[in-house]
Amino acid sequence: MKGRVIKSTGSWYTVKTDSGNIQARLRGKFKQDDLKLTNPIAVGDYVEVEREEDQPTSVIKEILPRENYIIRKSTRKSHFSHILASNIDQAFLIVTLRNPRTSLGFIDRFLVSTESFRIPATILVNKMDEKYKDKDLEYLQDLKEIYEPLGYPVIEISALKADNLKEQFIPLLKGKTILLSGHSGVGKSTFLNKLVPEAQQATKEISKFSAKGVHTTTFAEMFELAEGGYLIDTPGIKEFGILDIEDQELSHYFVEMRQYLGQCKYNNCRHINEPGCMVLEKLEEGFIHPYRYDSYVNILFEEDDHR
Ligand SMILES: Nc1nc2c(ncn2[C@@H]2O[C@H](COP(=O)(O)OP(=O)(O)OP(=O)(O)O)[C@@H](O)[C@H]2O)c(=O)[nH]1
Ligand SMILES: [Mg+2]
Ligand SMILES: [Zn+2]
């Protein structure tokens, strides 16, 4: 019997099948390409399950090939990585302007991971009901100026206060599997609860002491929209480690660089200081945003502790 993993709590998985939700576990080892994973099965995976003899539970026999996945370095063991979710159609990155501010570096790392599978991404700027200082609003302006021209919509919302979220988002979500991601405390679960009221995901105030979220959601879970489609609530992430991307490959995942890539003098150009580099030329001419280029360089020279 085939099904889709909608929840994973360590050793048990909830699998949605045509004949209802079942509890299943893994038996034996799974071969996983070259990925060193802390979780062999992720929310969103399509699996083949089989009923255990004389038991109400089932066993996952096989995992079907993943169309895509979003991966991050495990916080506990940096040599391993963790799949946030798989087989997704669209990613919503929820960010905030302050307490804490989501950095451009974080956003760009996230976008590299979605671009590597060409998963469309949208940036939701949440908590717009709060009062902001000018410098925070300037940051909002930066986000719009940097990301909208690249094809990443930047949408201001208030997950807590807005009463039209359904009207606004259901048409965008219908029939799709959508990943909600972002730092702890940005309002992922609050957003989810508005769109899927039955979900009743716990939400919690950010810490007054550290002005950071307190990691309320501790595992990924997929919820079905009454209107069709799925939203995946995930635990807040501190940072995104970029995995399994070669130096040469990285610029392919910066959409604004992609169009110039065949035009550098050297075909192994890393766009740092090479003569005849078209990316550097376009940066100079203002066609590539300097903040984005900074992120590119930071990721390129990031400590490579996962190999
Ligand atoms: N003012 C305001 N507060 C919000 C908004 N959305 C969420 N919050 C508050 O922010 C806090 C954190 O919200 P959560 O939904 O728990 O955040 P989360 O992203 O799920 O956090 P983790 O599960 O820890 O990753 C809660 O106190 C929410 O009430 C908003 O639009 N405006
Ligand atoms: Mg949450
Ligand atoms: Zn170049």
Coordinates of C-alpha atoms and ligand atoms in Angstrom, one line a residue:
M1 CA 0.0 0.0 0.0
K2 CA 1.3 3.5 -0.9
G3 CA 1.1 6.5 1.4
R4 CA 2.6 9.8 2.3
V5 CA 4.4 10.6 5.5
I6 CA 2.7 13.5 7.2
K7 CA 4.4 13.4 10.6
S8 CA 7.6 12.0 12.0
T9 CA 8.4 11.8 15.7
G10 CA 11.6 9.9 15.7
S11 CA 10.9 6.2 15.4
W12 CA 7.2 6.4 14.4
Y13 CA 5.7 7.9 11.3
T14 CA 2.2 8.8 10.5
V15 CA 1.4 7.8 7.0
K16 CA -1.7 9.0 5.1
T17 CA -3.1 6.4 2.9
D18 CA -6.3 6.0 0.9
S19 CA -7.7 4.0 3.8
G20 CA -6.9 6.5 6.5
N21 CA -3.8 7.5 8.6
I22 CA -1.7 4.7 9.9
Q23 CA 1.3 4.4 12.3
A24 CA 4.3 2.9 10.7
R25 CA 8.0 2.3 11.6
L26 CA 11.1 1.5 9.8
R27 CA 12.6 -1.9 9.7
G28 CA 16.2 -2.6 8.5
K29 CA 18.5 -0.1 6.9
F30 CA 17.8 2.3 4.1
K31 CA 20.2 3.1 1.4
Q32 CA 20.2 6.9 0.9
D33 CA 22.4 7.9 -2.0
D34 CA 25.3 9.8 -0.5
L35 CA 23.3 11.8 2.0
K36 CA 24.3 11.5 5.6
L37 CA 21.0 12.0 7.2
T38 CA 19.8 12.1 10.8
N39 CA 16.3 11.3 9.5
P40 CA 16.0 8.6 6.9
I41 CA 12.4 9.4 6.3
A42 CA 11.0 12.9 6.0
V43 CA 7.6 14.5 6.1
G44 CA 6.4 14.7 2.5
D45 CA 8.0 11.3 1.5
Y46 CA 5.9 8.9 -0.5
V47 CA 6.4 5.4 0.9
E48 CA 5.3 1.8 0.5
V49 CA 3.9 0.4 3.7
E50 CA 2.9 -3.1 4.8
R51 CA 0.8 -4.2 7.7
E52 CA 2.7 -6.0 10.5
E53 CA 1.5 -9.4 11.2
D54 CA -1.1 -9.5 14.0
Q55 CA -0.5 -5.8 14.7
P56 CA -2.4 -2.6 14.2
T57 CA 0.8 -1.0 13.0
S58 CA 2.7 -1.1 9.7
V59 CA 6.3 -1.1 8.4
I60 CA 7.8 1.2 5.8
K61 CA 9.2 -1.1 3.1
E62 CA 10.3 1.4 0.6
I63 CA 10.7 5.1 0.1
L64 CA 9.8 6.3 -3.4
P65 CA 12.3 8.6 -5.2
R66 CA 12.1 12.2 -3.9
E67 CA 11.2 14.9 -6.4
N68 CA 13.0 17.4 -4.2
Y69 CA 13.8 18.2 -0.6
I70 CA 15.0 21.0 1.6
I71 CA 17.9 20.0 3.7
R72 CA 19.8 21.7 6.5
K73 CA 22.7 20.8 8.7
S74 CA 21.7 19.0 11.8
T75 CA 22.3 21.2 14.8
R76 CA 23.5 18.4 16.9
K77 CA 26.0 16.8 14.6
S78 CA 27.2 19.0 11.9
H79 CA 28.5 16.1 9.9
F80 CA 25.0 15.0 9.4
S81 CA 22.1 16.8 7.8
H82 CA 18.4 16.8 8.2
I83 CA 15.7 16.8 5.6
L84 CA 13.1 19.4 6.6
A85 CA 10.5 18.1 4.1
S86 CA 10.3 16.6 0.7
N87 CA 8.2 16.6 -2.5
I88 CA 7.2 20.2 -2.1
D89 CA 5.7 22.6 -4.7
Q90 CA 6.4 25.9 -3.1
A91 CA 8.4 27.3 -0.1
F92 CA 7.2 30.1 2.1
L93 CA 10.0 31.7 4.1
I94 CA 8.6 33.6 7.0
V95 CA 10.8 36.4 8.1
T96 CA 10.6 39.3 10.7
L97 CA 12.1 42.7 10.7
R98 CA 13.1 42.7 14.3
N99 CA 13.2 40.5 17.5
P100 CA 15.0 38.9 15.8
R101 CA 15.6 40.4 12.3
T102 CA 16.0 37.7 9.7
S103 CA 19.3 38.4 8.0
L104 CA 19.9 38.6 4.2
G105 CA 22.5 35.9 4.6
F106 CA 19.9 33.5 6.0
I107 CA 17.4 34.4 3.3
D108 CA 20.0 33.8 0.6
R109 CA 21.1 30.5 2.0
F110 CA 17.5 29.4 2.1
L111 CA 17.0 30.5 -1.5
V112 CA 20.1 28.6 -2.7
S113 CA 18.5 25.5 -1.3
T114 CA 15.2 26.1 -3.0
E115 CA 16.8 27.1 -6.2
S116 CA 18.9 23.9 -6.4
F117 CA 15.6 22.2 -7.1
R118 CA 13.9 25.1 -8.7
I119 CA 11.3 25.2 -6.0
P120 CA 9.4 28.6 -6.2
A121 CA 9.9 30.6 -3.0
T122 CA 8.0 33.5 -1.5
I123 CA 9.1 35.7 1.4
L124 CA 6.4 36.5 3.9
V125 CA 7.3 39.4 6.2
N126 CA 5.2 38.7 9.2
K127 CA 4.2 40.8 12.3
M128 CA 3.4 43.8 10.2
D129 CA 0.8 44.9 12.8
E130 CA 3.7 45.9 15.1
K131 CA 5.2 49.4 15.3
Y132 CA 8.5 49.7 13.6
K133 CA 11.4 52.1 13.6
D134 CA 12.5 53.8 10.4
K135 CA 15.5 51.5 10.2
D136 CA 13.3 48.4 10.3
L137 CA 11.1 49.8 7.6
E138 CA 14.1 50.6 5.5
Y139 CA 15.1 47.0 5.8
L140 CA 11.6 46.0 4.6
Q141 CA 12.2 48.3 1.6
D142 CA 15.6 46.6 1.0
L143 CA 13.9 43.2 1.0
K144 CA 11.5 44.3 -1.6
E145 CA 14.1 45.9 -3.8
I146 CA 16.4 43.0 -3.6
Y147 CA 14.1 40.0 -4.0
E148 CA 11.1 41.1 -6.0
P149 CA 13.1 41.8 -9.2
L150 CA 14.6 38.3 -8.8
G151 CA 11.1 36.7 -8.9
Y152 CA 10.7 36.1 -5.2
P153 CA 7.5 37.9 -4.0
V154 CA 7.8 39.8 -0.8
I155 CA 4.5 39.8 1.0
E156 CA 3.7 41.7 4.2
I157 CA 1.4 39.9 6.5
S158 CA 0.1 39.7 10.0
A159 CA -0.5 36.1 10.8
L160 CA -1.9 37.0 14.2
K161 CA -4.1 40.0 13.4
A162 CA -5.1 39.8 9.8
D163 CA -8.6 38.4 9.2
N164 CA -8.3 37.9 5.4
L165 CA -5.4 35.4 5.3
K166 CA -7.5 32.7 3.9
E167 CA -8.9 34.8 1.1
Q168 CA -5.4 36.0 0.4
F169 CA -3.6 32.7 0.5
I170 CA -6.0 29.9 -0.4
P171 CA -5.9 30.6 -4.1
L172 CA -2.0 30.4 -4.0
L173 CA -2.0 27.2 -2.0
K174 CA -4.7 25.2 -3.5
G175 CA -3.7 21.7 -4.4
K176 CA 0.0 22.3 -3.6
T177 CA 2.4 21.1 -0.9
I178 CA 3.8 24.2 0.8
L179 CA 6.7 24.3 3.2
L180 CA 6.7 26.9 5.9
S181 CA 10.2 27.7 7.1
G182 CA 12.0 30.4 9.0
H183 CA 13.6 31.2 12.4
S184 CA 11.9 30.2 15.6
G185 CA 9.3 32.7 16.7
V186 CA 8.6 34.3 13.3
G187 CA 5.0 32.9 13.3
K188 CA 5.0 29.8 11.2
S189 CA 2.6 27.9 13.4
T190 CA 0.4 31.0 13.9
F191 CA 0.2 31.3 10.1
L192 CA -0.7 27.6 9.8
N193 CA -3.4 27.8 12.5
K194 CA -5.1 30.6 10.6
L195 CA -5.2 28.6 7.4
V196 CA -5.9 25.2 9.0
P197 CA -7.8 26.0 12.2
E198 CA -8.1 22.3 13.1
A199 CA -4.3 22.1 13.3
Q200 CA -4.2 23.8 16.7
Q201 CA -0.4 23.9 16.6
A202 CA 1.1 25.3 19.8
T203 CA 2.5 28.8 19.6
K204 CA 4.6 30.7 22.1
E205 CA 5.9 34.2 22.8
I206 CA 9.5 34.9 21.9
S207 CA 11.8 35.1 24.9
K208 CA 12.0 38.6 26.4
F209 CA 15.5 37.9 27.4
S210 CA 17.0 36.9 24.1
A211 CA 14.4 38.4 21.8
K212 CA 14.4 35.0 20.0
G213 CA 11.9 32.2 19.5
V214 CA 11.8 29.4 22.0
H215 CA 11.5 26.5 19.6
T216 CA 7.9 25.7 20.2
T217 CA 7.4 23.4 17.2
T218 CA 9.8 20.5 17.6
F219 CA 9.1 18.3 14.5
A220 CA 7.8 18.8 11.1
E221 CA 4.1 18.0 10.4
M222 CA 2.0 18.2 7.3
F223 CA -1.6 19.5 7.5
E224 CA -4.3 19.2 4.9
L225 CA -6.2 22.3 3.8
A226 CA -9.9 21.9 3.7
E227 CA -9.7 23.5 0.3
G228 CA -7.1 21.0 -0.9
G229 CA -3.4 21.0 -0.6
Y230 CA -0.9 20.7 2.3
L231 CA 1.0 23.0 4.6
I232 CA 4.1 21.8 6.3
D233 CA 4.9 23.4 9.7
T234 CA 8.5 22.9 10.7
P235 CA 10.7 23.7 13.7
G236 CA 12.5 27.0 13.6
I237 CA 16.0 26.9 12.2
K238 CA 18.9 28.9 13.4
E239 CA 21.1 28.7 10.3
F240 CA 21.2 27.0 7.0
G241 CA 24.2 25.1 6.0
I242 CA 24.6 24.6 2.3
L243 CA 25.2 21.1 1.4
D244 CA 26.5 19.1 -1.5
I245 CA 27.0 22.1 -3.8
E246 CA 30.3 22.4 -5.5
D247 CA 32.0 25.8 -5.9
Q248 CA 31.4 25.7 -9.6
E249 CA 27.7 25.0 -9.1
L250 CA 26.9 27.7 -6.5
S251 CA 26.4 30.6 -8.9
H252 CA 23.7 28.6 -10.7
Y253 CA 21.5 29.0 -7.7
F254 CA 21.7 32.8 -7.7
V255 CA 19.1 33.5 -10.3
E256 CA 20.6 36.9 -11.3
M257 CA 24.0 35.3 -12.0
R258 CA 22.7 32.3 -13.9
Q259 CA 22.1 34.3 -17.1
Y260 CA 25.8 35.4 -17.3
L261 CA 27.4 32.1 -16.5
G262 CA 28.5 31.1 -19.9
Q263 CA 30.0 34.5 -20.5
C264 CA 33.0 34.5 -18.2
K265 CA 36.4 34.1 -19.8
Y266 CA 37.2 31.0 -17.9
N267 CA 34.6 28.3 -17.7
N268 CA 35.7 27.3 -14.2
C269 CA 35.3 31.0 -13.0
R270 CA 34.3 31.4 -9.4
H271 CA 33.6 35.1 -10.0
I272 CA 35.9 36.3 -7.3
N273 CA 38.9 38.0 -9.0
E274 CA 39.2 36.2 -12.4
P275 CA 39.9 38.3 -15.4
G276 CA 37.1 38.6 -17.9
C277 CA 34.5 37.7 -15.3
M278 CA 31.0 38.7 -16.5
V279 CA 29.5 38.4 -13.0
L280 CA 32.0 40.9 -11.7
E281 CA 31.3 43.1 -14.6
K282 CA 27.5 43.0 -14.0
L283 CA 28.1 43.6 -10.3
E284 CA 30.1 46.7 -11.2
E285 CA 27.4 47.9 -13.6
G286 CA 24.7 47.4 -10.9
F287 CA 22.8 44.5 -12.4
I288 CA 23.7 42.3 -9.5
H289 CA 22.9 43.6 -6.0
P290 CA 26.0 43.9 -3.8
Y291 CA 24.3 42.3 -0.8
R292 CA 23.5 39.3 -2.9
Y293 CA 27.0 39.1 -4.2
D294 CA 28.3 39.3 -0.5
S295 CA 26.1 36.3 0.3
Y296 CA 27.5 34.4 -2.7
V297 CA 31.0 35.0 -1.4
N298 CA 30.2 34.1 2.1
I299 CA 28.6 30.8 1.1
L300 CA 31.4 30.0 -1.3
F301 CA 34.0 30.4 1.5
E302 CA 31.9 28.9 4.2
E303 CA 33.7 26.5 6.5
D304 CA 33.3 23.1 4.9
D305 CA 32.8 20.9 8.0
H306 CA 30.5 18.5 6.4
R307 CA 32.9 16.6 4.2
Ligands
LIG1 N1 2.4 40.9 16.7 C1 2.4 39.7 16.1 N2 2.8 38.6 16.7 C2 2.8 37.4 16.0 C3 2.3 37.4 14.7 N3 2.4 36.1 14.3 C4 2.9 35.4 15.3 N4 3.1 36.2 16.4 C5 3.5 35.8 17.7 O1 4.9 35.3 17.7 C6 5.1 34.3 18.7 C7 5.7 33.1 18.0 O2 4.8 32.5 17.1 P1 4.8 31.0 16.6 O3 3.7 30.8 15.6 O4 4.9 30.1 17.8 O5 6.2 31.0 15.9 P2 6.9 29.7 15.1 O6 7.6 30.3 13.9 O7 6.0 28.7 14.9 O8 8.1 29.3 16.1 P3 8.8 27.9 16.4 O9 7.7 26.9 16.4 O10 9.5 28.0 17.6 O11 9.7 27.7 15.2 C8 3.7 34.0 19.3 O12 3.7 34.8 20.5 C9 2.8 34.6 18.3 O13 1.6 35.0 18.8 C10 1.9 38.6 14.0 O14 1.5 38.6 12.9 N5 2.0 39.7 14.8
MG2 MG 6.0 26.7 15.5
ZN3 ZN 32.9 34.8 -13.5

